[in-house]
Coordinates of N, CA and C in Angstrom, one line a residue:
M146 N 135.3 209.9 80.5 CA 134.6 210.1 79.4 C 134.4 208.7 78.6
R147 N 133.2 208.5 78.2 CA 132.9 207.3 77.6 C 133.8 207.1 76.3
N148 N 134.1 205.8 75.9 CA 134.8 205.5 74.8 C 133.7 205.0 73.8
W149 N 133.4 205.9 72.8 CA 132.3 205.5 71.8 C 132.6 204.5 70.9
N150 N 134.0 204.4 70.4 CA 134.3 203.4 69.7 C 134.1 202.0 70.3
E151 N 134.6 201.9 71.7 CA 134.4 200.7 72.4 C 133.0 200.2 72.5
L152 N 132.2 201.4 72.7 CA 130.7 201.0 72.9 C 130.2 200.4 71.7
A153 N 130.5 201.0 70.5 CA 130.1 200.6 69.2 C 130.4 199.1 69.0
K154 N 131.6 198.8 69.3 CA 132.2 197.4 69.3 C 131.4 196.5 70.2
D155 N 131.0 196.9 71.3 CA 130.4 196.1 72.3 C 128.9 195.9 71.7
I156 N 128.2 196.8 71.2 CA 127.0 196.6 70.7 C 126.9 195.7 69.5
T157 N 127.8 196.0 68.6 CA 128.0 194.9 67.3 C 128.2 193.5 67.9
S158 N 129.1 193.4 68.9 CA 129.3 192.0 69.5 C 128.1 191.4 70.1
W159 N 127.3 192.2 70.7 CA 126.1 191.8 71.3 C 125.2 191.2 70.3
I160 N 125.0 192.0 69.1 CA 124.2 191.6 68.1 C 124.7 190.4 67.4
K161 N 126.0 190.3 67.2 CA 126.5 189.1 66.6 C 126.4 187.9 67.5
D162 N 126.5 188.0 68.9 CA 126.4 186.9 69.8 C 125.0 186.3 69.7
Y163 N 124.0 187.4 69.7 CA 122.6 187.0 69.9 C 122.2 186.2 68.5
A164 N 122.6 186.7 67.3 CA 122.4 186.0 66.1 C 122.9 184.7 66.0
G165 N 124.1 184.5 66.6 CA 124.6 183.2 66.6 C 124.0 182.2 67.5
E166 N 123.5 182.7 68.6 CA 122.9 181.7 69.6 C 121.5 181.4 69.0
Q167 N 120.9 182.2 68.2 CA 119.6 182.0 67.8 C 119.7 181.4 66.3
N168 N 120.8 181.2 65.7 CA 120.9 180.6 64.4 C 120.2 181.6 63.4
I169 N 120.5 183.0 63.6 CA 119.9 184.0 62.7 C 120.8 184.1 61.5
L170 N 120.2 184.1 60.2 CA 121.0 184.2 59.1 C 121.2 185.6 58.4
S171 N 120.2 186.5 58.9 CA 120.3 188.0 58.4 C 119.8 188.9 59.3
L172 N 120.1 190.2 59.2 CA 119.6 191.3 60.1 C 118.8 192.2 59.1
V173 N 117.6 192.6 59.5 CA 116.7 193.3 58.6 C 116.6 194.7 59.4
V174 N 116.8 195.7 58.7 CA 116.7 197.2 59.3 C 116.0 198.1 58.3
G175 N 115.1 198.8 58.8 CA 114.4 199.9 58.0 C 115.2 201.1 58.2
V176 N 115.6 201.6 56.9 CA 116.4 202.9 57.0 C 115.5 204.1 56.6
S177 N 115.5 205.0 57.4 CA 114.4 206.2 57.3 C 115.2 207.5 56.9
G178 N 116.6 207.6 57.0 CA 117.3 208.8 56.7 C 117.5 209.6 58.0
G179 N 117.2 208.9 59.1 CA 117.4 209.5 60.5 C 118.7 208.8 61.2
V180 N 119.1 209.5 62.2 CA 120.5 209.0 62.8 C 120.3 207.8 63.5
D181 N 119.2 207.4 64.0 CA 119.1 206.1 64.9 C 119.1 205.0 63.7
S182 N 118.3 204.9 62.7 CA 118.4 203.9 61.8 C 119.9 203.9 61.1
A183 N 120.5 204.9 61.0 CA 121.7 205.0 60.4 C 122.7 204.3 61.2
V184 N 122.7 204.5 62.5 CA 123.6 204.0 63.5 C 123.2 202.4 63.7
V185 N 122.1 202.0 63.7 CA 121.8 200.6 63.9 C 122.1 199.9 62.7
S186 N 121.8 200.4 61.6 CA 122.2 199.6 60.3 C 123.7 199.5 60.1
T187 N 124.5 200.5 60.5 CA 125.9 200.4 60.5 C 126.5 199.5 61.5
L188 N 125.9 199.5 62.7 CA 126.2 198.4 63.6 C 126.1 197.0 63.2
C189 N 124.8 196.9 62.5 CA 124.5 195.5 62.0 C 125.4 195.2 61.0
A190 N 125.8 195.9 60.0 CA 126.7 195.7 58.9 C 128.3 195.5 59.5
R191 N 128.5 196.0 60.6 CA 129.9 195.8 61.2 C 129.9 194.3 61.8
S192 N 128.8 193.7 61.9 CA 128.8 192.4 62.5 C 129.4 191.3 61.5
G193 N 129.3 191.7 60.3 CA 129.7 190.7 59.2 C 128.6 189.8 58.8
I194 N 127.5 189.8 59.6 CA 126.3 189.0 59.2 C 125.5 189.8 58.1
R195 N 124.9 188.9 57.2 CA 124.2 189.4 56.1 C 123.1 190.5 56.6
T196 N 123.3 191.7 56.0 CA 122.4 192.7 56.5 C 121.7 193.3 55.5
I197 N 120.3 193.3 55.6 CA 119.3 193.7 54.5 C 118.7 195.1 55.0
V198 N 119.0 196.0 54.3 CA 118.4 197.3 54.7 C 117.2 197.7 53.7
L199 N 116.2 198.2 54.3 CA 115.0 198.5 53.5 C 114.7 200.1 53.5
N200 N 114.4 200.6 52.4 CA 114.0 201.8 52.1 C 112.5 201.7 51.8
M201 N 111.6 202.3 52.5 CA 110.2 202.1 52.4 C 109.4 203.5 52.5
P202 N 109.7 204.3 51.4 CA 108.9 205.6 51.4 C 107.5 205.3 51.2
I203 N 106.7 206.3 52.0 CA 105.4 206.3 51.7 C 105.0 207.9 51.5
H204 N 104.9 208.4 50.4 CA 104.7 209.8 49.9 C 105.8 210.5 50.8
Q205 N 107.0 210.2 50.8 CA 108.0 210.6 51.6 C 108.6 212.1 51.0
K206 N 109.0 212.9 51.8 CA 109.6 214.3 51.5 C 110.8 214.0 50.9
S207 N 111.2 214.6 49.8 CA 112.5 214.2 49.0 C 113.7 214.2 49.8
Q208 N 113.9 215.1 50.8 CA 115.0 215.3 51.6 C 115.2 214.1 52.4
Q209 N 114.2 213.5 53.1 CA 114.2 212.3 53.8 C 114.5 211.2 53.0
D210 N 114.0 211.0 51.7 CA 114.2 209.8 50.9 C 115.7 209.9 50.4
N211 N 116.2 211.1 50.2 CA 117.5 211.2 49.7 C 118.5 210.8 50.5
L212 N 118.3 211.2 51.9 CA 119.3 210.9 53.0 C 119.2 209.3 53.1
S213 N 118.0 208.6 53.1 CA 118.0 207.2 53.2 C 118.8 206.6 52.1
I214 N 118.6 207.0 50.8 CA 119.3 206.6 49.7 C 120.9 206.8 49.9
Q215 N 121.2 207.9 50.3 CA 122.6 208.2 50.4 C 123.3 207.3 51.5
H216 N 122.5 207.1 52.5 CA 123.1 206.2 53.5 C 123.3 204.9 53.1
I217 N 122.3 204.2 52.5 CA 122.3 202.8 52.0 C 123.4 202.6 51.1
S218 N 123.7 203.8 50.1 CA 124.8 203.7 49.2 C 126.2 203.8 50.0
W219 N 126.3 204.5 51.1 CA 127.4 204.5 51.9 C 127.7 203.2 52.6
L220 N 126.6 202.6 53.0 CA 126.6 201.3 53.5 C 127.2 200.2 52.6
K221 N 126.8 200.3 51.4 CA 127.1 199.2 50.5 C 128.5 199.5 49.9
D222 N 129.0 200.8 49.9 CA 130.3 201.0 49.5 C 131.4 200.6 50.6
N223 N 130.9 200.5 51.9 CA 131.8 200.2 53.0 C 131.7 198.8 53.5
F224 N 130.7 198.0 53.2 CA 130.4 196.8 53.8 C 129.8 195.7 52.6
G225 N 130.5 194.9 52.5 CA 130.2 193.9 51.3 C 129.1 192.8 51.8
N226 N 128.7 192.8 53.1 CA 127.5 192.2 53.5 C 126.2 192.8 53.5
V227 N 126.1 194.0 53.0 CA 124.9 194.7 53.1 C 124.2 194.7 51.8
E228 N 122.9 194.3 51.8 CA 121.9 194.3 50.7 C 120.9 195.3 50.9
E229 N 120.3 195.8 49.6 CA 119.3 196.8 49.7 C 118.0 196.3 49.1
R230 N 117.0 196.8 49.8 CA 115.6 196.4 49.2 C 114.9 197.9 49.3
S231 N 114.3 198.2 48.2 CA 113.4 199.4 48.1 C 112.1 199.0 47.7
F232 N 111.0 199.3 48.7 CA 109.6 199.3 48.5 C 108.9 200.5 48.6
D233 N 108.4 201.0 47.6 CA 107.6 202.2 47.7 C 106.2 201.7 48.0
L234 N 105.8 202.1 49.2 CA 104.5 201.6 49.8 C 103.4 202.6 49.7
S235 N 103.6 203.5 48.9 CA 102.7 204.6 48.8 C 101.4 204.2 48.1
E236 N 101.3 203.4 47.1 CA 100.2 202.9 46.5 C 99.3 202.1 47.5
I237 N 100.0 201.2 48.2 CA 99.4 200.4 49.2 C 98.7 201.0 50.2
Y238 N 99.4 202.1 50.7 CA 98.8 203.1 51.7 C 97.7 203.6 51.2
D239 N 97.7 204.1 50.0 CA 96.5 204.9 49.4 C 95.3 204.0 49.3
V240 N 95.5 202.8 48.9 CA 94.4 201.9 48.8 C 93.7 201.6 50.2
F241 N 94.8 201.5 51.1 CA 94.1 201.2 52.5 C 93.3 202.5 53.0
V242 N 93.9 203.5 52.7 CA 93.2 204.9 53.2 C 91.8 204.9 52.6
K243 N 91.7 204.8 51.3 CA 90.5 204.7 50.6 C 89.5 203.8 51.2
T244 N 90.0 202.5 51.5 CA 89.1 201.4 52.0 C 88.5 201.9 53.3
I245 N 89.4 202.2 54.2 CA 89.1 202.4 55.6 C 88.5 203.7 55.7
S246 N 88.6 204.6 54.9 CA 88.1 205.9 55.2 C 86.5 206.0 54.7
K247 N 86.0 204.9 54.4 CA 84.6 204.8 54.3 C 83.9 204.9 55.6
H248 N 84.7 204.7 56.7 CA 84.2 204.9 58.1 C 85.1 206.0 58.7
E249 N 84.7 206.4 60.0 CA 85.5 207.5 60.5 C 86.8 207.0 60.8
V250 N 87.9 207.7 60.6 CA 89.2 207.3 61.0 C 90.1 208.7 61.1
S251 N 90.9 208.6 62.2 CA 91.7 209.9 62.5 C 92.9 210.0 61.7
D252 N 93.4 211.2 61.5 CA 94.6 211.4 61.0 C 95.7 210.7 61.6
L253 N 95.8 210.7 63.1 CA 96.8 210.0 63.8 C 96.8 208.4 63.5
A254 N 95.5 208.0 63.4 CA 95.4 206.5 63.2 C 96.0 206.1 61.7
L255 N 95.8 207.0 60.7 CA 96.2 206.8 59.3 C 97.9 207.0 59.4
T256 N 98.4 207.9 60.3 CA 99.8 208.1 60.3 C 100.5 206.9 60.8
N257 N 99.8 206.2 61.8 CA 100.4 205.0 62.5 C 100.4 203.9 61.6
T258 N 99.4 204.0 60.6 CA 99.2 202.9 59.7 C 100.5 202.8 58.8
R259 N 101.2 204.0 58.5 CA 102.3 204.0 57.7 C 103.5 203.2 58.4
A260 N 103.6 203.3 59.6 CA 104.7 202.6 60.4 C 104.3 201.2 60.4
R261 N 103.0 200.9 60.5 CA 102.7 199.4 60.5 C 102.8 198.7 59.2
L262 N 102.6 199.5 58.1 CA 102.9 198.9 56.8 C 104.4 198.5 56.7
R263 N 105.2 199.5 57.1 CA 106.6 199.3 57.1 C 107.0 198.1 57.9
M264 N 106.3 197.9 59.0 CA 106.7 196.7 59.9 C 106.3 195.5 59.2
T265 N 105.2 195.6 58.4 CA 104.8 194.3 57.7 C 105.8 193.9 56.6
A266 N 106.4 195.0 56.0 CA 107.5 194.7 54.9 C 108.8 194.2 55.6
L267 N 109.0 194.7 56.7 CA 110.3 194.3 57.4 C 110.2 192.8 57.8
Y268 N 109.0 192.5 58.5 CA 108.9 191.1 58.9 C 108.7 190.1 57.7
A269 N 108.1 190.5 56.5 CA 108.0 189.7 55.3 C 109.5 189.4 54.9
T270 N 110.3 190.4 54.9 CA 111.8 190.2 54.4 C 112.5 189.4 55.3
A271 N 112.3 189.6 56.7 CA 112.9 188.8 57.7 C 112.6 187.3 57.6
G272 N 111.2 187.2 57.4 CA 110.7 185.8 57.4 C 111.2 185.0 56.2
S273 N 111.5 185.7 55.2 CA 111.9 185.1 53.9 C 113.3 184.9 53.7
N274 N 114.2 185.3 54.7 CA 115.6 185.4 54.6 C 116.4 184.9 56.0
G275 N 115.4 184.2 56.7 CA 116.0 183.5 58.0 C 116.5 184.6 59.1
G276 N 115.8 185.6 59.1 CA 116.4 186.8 59.7 C 115.5 187.3 60.9
I277 N 116.0 188.4 61.5 CA 115.3 189.1 62.5 C 115.1 190.6 62.2
V278 N 114.1 191.3 62.7 CA 113.9 192.7 62.5 C 114.7 193.5 63.6
V279 N 115.5 194.3 63.3 CA 116.4 195.0 64.4 C 115.8 196.4 64.5
G280 N 115.5 196.6 65.9 CA 114.9 197.9 66.2 C 115.9 199.1 66.0
T281 N 115.2 200.2 65.8 CA 116.0 201.4 65.8 C 115.6 202.6 66.9
G282 N 114.8 202.1 67.8 CA 114.5 203.2 68.8 C 115.5 203.3 69.9
N283 N 115.6 204.6 70.4 CA 116.5 204.9 71.5 C 115.7 204.9 72.8
K284 N 116.6 205.2 73.9 CA 116.0 205.2 75.3 C 114.9 206.2 75.5
V285 N 115.0 207.5 75.0 CA 114.2 208.5 75.2 C 112.8 208.2 74.6
E286 N 112.8 207.6 73.3 CA 111.6 207.3 72.7 C 110.9 206.0 73.3
D287 N 111.8 204.9 73.5 CA 111.2 203.6 73.9 C 110.9 203.6 75.3
F288 N 111.5 204.3 76.3 CA 111.2 204.1 77.7 C 111.0 205.5 78.4
G289 N 111.1 206.6 77.5 CA 110.7 207.8 78.3 C 109.5 208.3 77.9
I290 N 109.1 208.6 76.7 CA 107.9 209.3 76.2 C 107.1 208.4 75.3
G291 N 107.6 207.1 75.0 CA 106.8 206.2 74.2 C 106.6 206.7 72.7
F292 N 107.5 207.5 72.2 CA 107.4 208.0 71.0 C 107.6 207.1 69.8
Y293 N 106.8 206.3 69.6 CA 106.8 205.3 68.6 C 105.5 204.7 68.3
T294 N 105.3 203.9 67.2 CA 104.0 203.4 66.9 C 103.9 201.9 67.5
K295 N 102.9 201.5 68.2 CA 102.8 200.2 68.7 C 102.5 199.3 67.6
Y296 N 103.2 198.2 67.4 CA 103.2 197.3 66.4 C 103.6 197.9 65.0
G297 N 104.3 199.1 65.1 CA 104.9 199.7 63.9 C 106.4 199.7 64.0
D298 N 106.9 200.8 64.2 CA 108.3 200.8 64.5 C 108.8 200.2 65.9
G299 N 107.7 200.0 66.7 CA 107.8 199.2 68.0 C 107.8 197.7 67.9
G300 N 107.5 197.3 66.7 CA 107.5 196.0 66.4 C 108.8 195.3 65.8
V301 N 109.6 194.8 66.8 CA 111.0 194.5 66.5 C 111.4 193.1 67.3
D302 N 112.4 192.5 66.9 CA 113.0 191.4 67.6 C 114.2 191.7 68.6
I303 N 114.8 192.6 68.2 CA 116.0 193.0 69.1 C 116.0 194.6 69.0
S304 N 116.6 195.1 70.2 CA 116.8 196.7 70.3 C 118.2 197.1 70.7
P305 N 119.0 197.3 69.8 CA 120.4 197.4 70.2 C 120.8 198.8 70.8
I306 N 119.9 199.8 70.5 CA 120.3 201.3 71.1 C 119.2 201.7 71.9
A307 N 118.3 200.8 72.5 CA 117.0 201.1 73.2 C 117.6 201.7 74.7
D308 N 118.7 201.3 75.1 CA 119.2 201.8 76.4 C 120.2 202.9 76.2
L309 N 120.3 203.5 75.0 CA 121.0 204.7 74.7 C 120.2 206.0 74.6
Y310 N 120.6 207.1 75.2 CA 120.0 208.3 75.0 C 120.3 208.8 73.6
K311 N 119.4 209.8 73.2 CA 119.5 210.4 71.9 C 121.0 210.9 71.7
S312 N 121.5 211.6 72.6 CA 122.9 212.2 72.6 C 123.9 211.1 72.6
D313 N 123.7 209.8 73.1 CA 124.6 208.8 72.9 C 124.6 208.4 71.5
V314 N 123.4 208.4 70.9 CA 123.4 207.8 69.5 C 124.1 208.8 68.7
Y315 N 124.1 210.1 68.8 CA 124.7 211.1 68.0 C 126.2 210.9 68.2
E316 N 126.7 210.7 69.4 CA 128.2 210.4 69.5 C 128.5 209.1 68.8
I317 N 127.8 208.0 69.0 CA 128.4 206.9 68.1 C 128.3 207.2 66.7
G318 N 127.2 207.9 66.1 CA 127.2 208.3 64.8 C 128.4 209.0 64.3
E319 N 128.8 209.9 65.1 CA 130.1 210.6 64.8 C 131.1 209.7 64.7
E320 N 131.4 208.7 65.7 CA 132.4 207.8 65.7 C 132.3 206.9 64.5
L321 N 131.1 206.4 64.1 CA 130.9 205.5 62.8 C 131.2 206.2 61.6
G322 N 131.2 207.6 61.6 CA 131.3 208.2 60.2 C 130.0 208.3 59.4
I323 N 128.9 208.4 60.2 CA 127.7 208.5 59.5 C 127.7 209.8 58.6
I324 N 127.0 209.8 57.5 CA 127.2 211.1 56.7 C 126.6 212.3 57.3
R325 N 127.2 213.4 56.9 CA 127.0 214.7 57.9 C 125.5 215.1 57.7
G326 N 125.0 214.8 56.4 CA 123.5 215.3 56.2 C 122.5 214.7 57.2
I327 N 122.9 213.3 57.6 CA 121.9 212.7 58.5 C 122.2 213.3 60.0
L328 N 123.4 213.4 60.4 CA 123.8 214.0 61.7 C 123.3 215.4 61.8
D329 N 123.2 216.1 60.8 CA 122.7 217.6 60.9 C 121.3 217.7 60.8
A330 N 120.5 216.8 60.1 CA 119.0 216.7 59.8 C 118.3 216.9 61.2
A331 N 117.2 217.7 61.2 CA 116.3 217.7 62.1 C 115.5 216.4 62.3
P332 N 115.6 215.7 63.5 CA 114.8 214.4 63.6 C 113.5 214.4 63.2
T333 N 112.9 213.4 62.5 CA 111.6 213.3 62.1 C 111.2 211.9 61.9
D334 N 110.0 211.5 62.2 CA 109.7 210.3 62.0 C 109.2 210.1 60.4
G335 N 109.0 211.2 59.8 CA 108.6 211.0 58.3 C 107.3 210.4 58.0
L336 N 106.4 210.5 59.0 CA 105.1 209.9 59.0 C 104.0 210.9 58.5
W337 N 104.3 212.2 58.5 CA 103.3 213.2 58.4 C 103.4 213.9 56.9
N338 N 102.4 214.2 56.2 CA 102.5 214.9 54.9 C 103.0 216.3 55.0
D339 N 102.9 216.9 56.2 CA 103.3 218.3 56.3 C 104.8 218.4 56.7
G340 N 105.5 217.3 57.0 CA 106.9 217.3 57.1 C 107.4 217.7 58.6
R341 N 106.3 217.7 59.4 CA 106.6 218.2 60.8 C 107.8 217.3 61.5
T342 N 108.6 217.9 62.3 CA 109.8 217.3 63.0 C 109.1 216.6 64.2
D343 N 110.1 215.8 64.9 CA 109.8 215.2 66.1 C 109.6 216.4 67.2
E344 N 110.4 217.4 67.1 CA 110.2 218.5 68.1 C 108.8 219.1 67.9
D345 N 108.4 219.2 66.8 CA 107.2 219.8 66.4 C 106.0 219.0 67.2
Q346 N 106.3 217.7 67.0 CA 105.3 216.8 67.6 C 105.3 216.8 69.2
I347 N 106.5 216.8 69.8 CA 106.7 216.5 71.0 C 106.5 217.8 71.8
G348 N 107.0 218.9 71.3 CA 106.7 220.2 71.9 C 108.0 220.5 72.7
A349 N 109.1 219.8 72.5 CA 110.5 220.1 73.2 C 111.4 219.3 72.4
S350 N 112.8 219.7 72.5 CA 113.9 219.1 71.8 C 114.1 217.9 72.5
Y351 N 114.8 216.9 71.8 CA 115.5 215.7 72.5 C 116.3 216.0 73.6
D352 N 117.1 217.0 73.4 CA 118.1 217.5 74.7 C 117.1 217.7 75.8
E353 N 116.1 218.5 75.6 CA 115.2 218.9 76.6 C 114.5 217.7 77.3
I354 N 114.0 216.8 76.5 CA 113.3 215.7 77.0 C 114.2 214.6 77.6
E355 N 115.5 214.6 77.2 CA 116.4 213.7 77.8 C 116.8 214.3 79.1
W356 N 116.9 215.5 79.2 CA 117.1 216.2 80.6 C 116.1 215.8 81.5
A357 N 114.8 216.0 81.0 CA 113.7 215.7 82.0 C 113.6 214.2 82.3
M358 N 113.9 213.4 81.4 CA 114.0 211.9 81.8 C 115.2 211.7 82.8
R359 N 116.2 212.2 82.8 CA 117.3 212.1 83.6 C 117.0 212.6 85.0
E360 N 116.3 213.8 84.9 CA 115.8 214.6 86.1 C 114.8 213.7 86.8
S361 N 113.9 213.2 86.1 CA 112.8 212.3 86.8 C 113.4 211.1 87.5
L362 N 114.5 210.7 87.0 CA 115.2 209.5 87.7 C 116.2 209.8 88.8
S363 N 116.4 211.1 88.9 CA 117.2 211.6 90.0 C 116.6 211.8 91.3
S364 N 117.3 211.5 92.4 CA 116.8 211.8 93.7 C 116.8 213.1 94.2
K365 N 117.6 213.9 93.4 CA 117.8 215.3 93.7 C 116.9 216.2 92.7
R366 N 116.1 217.1 93.1 CA 115.2 217.9 92.2 C 115.7 219.4 92.4
A367 N 116.2 220.0 91.4 CA 116.7 221.4 91.5 C 115.6 222.3 91.4
N368 N 115.7 223.5 91.7 CA 114.7 224.6 91.3 C 114.7 224.7 89.8
L369 N 113.5 224.6 89.2 CA 113.3 224.7 87.9 C 113.0 226.0 87.3
S370 N 113.4 226.3 86.1 CA 113.1 227.6 85.5 C 111.7 227.3 85.0
E371 N 111.1 228.3 84.3 CA 109.7 228.3 83.7 C 109.8 227.2 82.5
R372 N 110.8 227.4 81.7 CA 110.8 226.4 80.6 C 111.1 225.0 81.0
E373 N 112.0 224.8 82.0 CA 112.3 223.5 82.5 C 111.0 222.8 83.1
R374 N 110.2 223.6 83.9 CA 108.9 223.0 84.3 C 108.0 222.6 83.2
E375 N 108.0 223.5 82.1 CA 107.1 223.2 81.0 C 107.6 221.9 80.3
V376 N 108.8 221.7 80.2 CA 109.4 220.4 79.6 C 109.2 219.3 80.4
M377 N 109.3 219.5 81.7 CA 108.9 218.4 82.7 C 107.6 217.9 82.6
E378 N 106.6 218.8 82.4 CA 105.2 218.6 82.2 C 104.9 217.8 81.0
I379 N 105.6 218.2 79.9 CA 105.5 217.6 78.6 C 105.9 216.1 78.8
Y380 N 107.2 215.9 79.3 CA 107.6 214.6 79.6 C 106.8 213.7 80.4
Q381 N 106.3 214.2 81.4 CA 105.5 213.5 82.5 C 104.1 213.1 81.7
R382 N 103.6 214.0 80.9 CA 102.3 213.8 80.3 C 102.4 212.7 79.2
L383 N 103.5 212.7 78.4 CA 103.7 211.8 77.4 C 104.1 210.3 78.0
N384 N 104.8 210.4 79.1 CA 105.2 209.3 79.7 C 103.9 208.5 80.2
K385 N 103.0 209.2 80.9 CA 101.9 208.6 81.3 C 100.8 208.2 80.3
T386 N 100.7 209.0 79.1 CA 99.9 208.7 78.2 C 100.4 207.4 77.4
N387 N 101.6 207.3 77.2 CA 102.1 206.2 76.3 C 102.6 205.0 77.2
L388 N 102.4 205.1 78.5 CA 102.8 204.0 79.4 C 102.4 202.6 78.8
H389 N 101.2 202.5 78.2 CA 100.7 201.3 77.7 C 101.6 200.6 76.7
K390 N 102.3 201.4 75.9 CA 103.3 200.9 74.9 C 104.5 200.3 75.8
M391 N 104.8 200.8 76.9 CA 106.1 200.5 77.5 C 106.1 199.3 78.5
K392 N 104.8 198.9 78.8 CA 104.6 197.9 79.8 C 104.2 196.6 79.0
P393 N 104.3 195.4 79.6 CA 103.8 194.4 79.1 C 102.4 194.3 78.8
I394 N 101.8 193.6 77.7 CA 100.5 193.5 77.4 C 99.6 192.9 78.7
P395 N 98.7 193.6 79.2 CA 97.9 193.2 80.4 C 97.2 191.7 80.0
V396 N 97.3 190.7 80.9 CA 96.6 189.5 80.6 C 95.8 189.1 81.9
F397 N 94.4 188.7 81.5 CA 93.6 188.3 82.6 C 94.1 186.9 83.1
K398 N 94.3 186.7 84.3 CA 95.0 185.6 84.9 C 93.8 184.7 85.5
L399 N 93.6 183.4 84.8 CA 92.6 182.6 85.3 C 93.4 181.5 86.3
Y400 N 94.8 181.2 85.8 CA 95.4 180.2 86.6 C 96.6 180.9 87.4
Q401 N 96.3 181.5 88.6 CA 97.2 182.3 89.2 C 98.3 181.7 89.7
D402 N 98.3 180.5 90.0 CA 99.4 179.7 90.6 C 100.2 178.9 89.7
E403 N 99.9 179.2 88.3 CA 100.8 178.3 87.4 C 101.6 179.2 86.5

């Protein structure tokens, strides 16, 4: 059985070592009210390095915003190296929407814009404080189904939990004492006005997608139930559709031998 406390220590040491090698003065993390950002921000805080956490609502549902505020308060109560920045980006987003909507633009494109505005705020903060942006994506999102915004929440400098399944993140969250409201909340990217959850968007739960990802990597393929086949099809479709996010940017090669 995995020792989650030791894993948390290992990840924190990894963050600290990287920051030391690169002469990084601060760690910048966007806090959404979800378990991934809660775990990452806590691991950063445990490093002892100056940790700047950003709350960046854009017409956020009150429950999501409240969880973010509660977590930041918990961090500040427990770690003296944590600083808070709160940027309400709603007005900036509205101006952008008004400007770009003079031409045809899809709801999905506008939704991804929210994530990219937040990325801009994160990098502005990191660049002003000798810092790096610390990613909050997990293994299922980053390398399974590509469930993130390219150059949005996918725009980061290091990714401490990108090799952890979602279930691993919850286990570490329990170990770290993340507040119950975050651990019990339905995962959501908080980018849609209708408050849809990640499961609503994906069509399957994280447990199901995690199963499909593990199963696809296994050399043994069991007889699947109807629901398992459906989930596997969802996983394979999203993996193929979003593969461009998970691979390096294609480059036309002129100098093949250099």
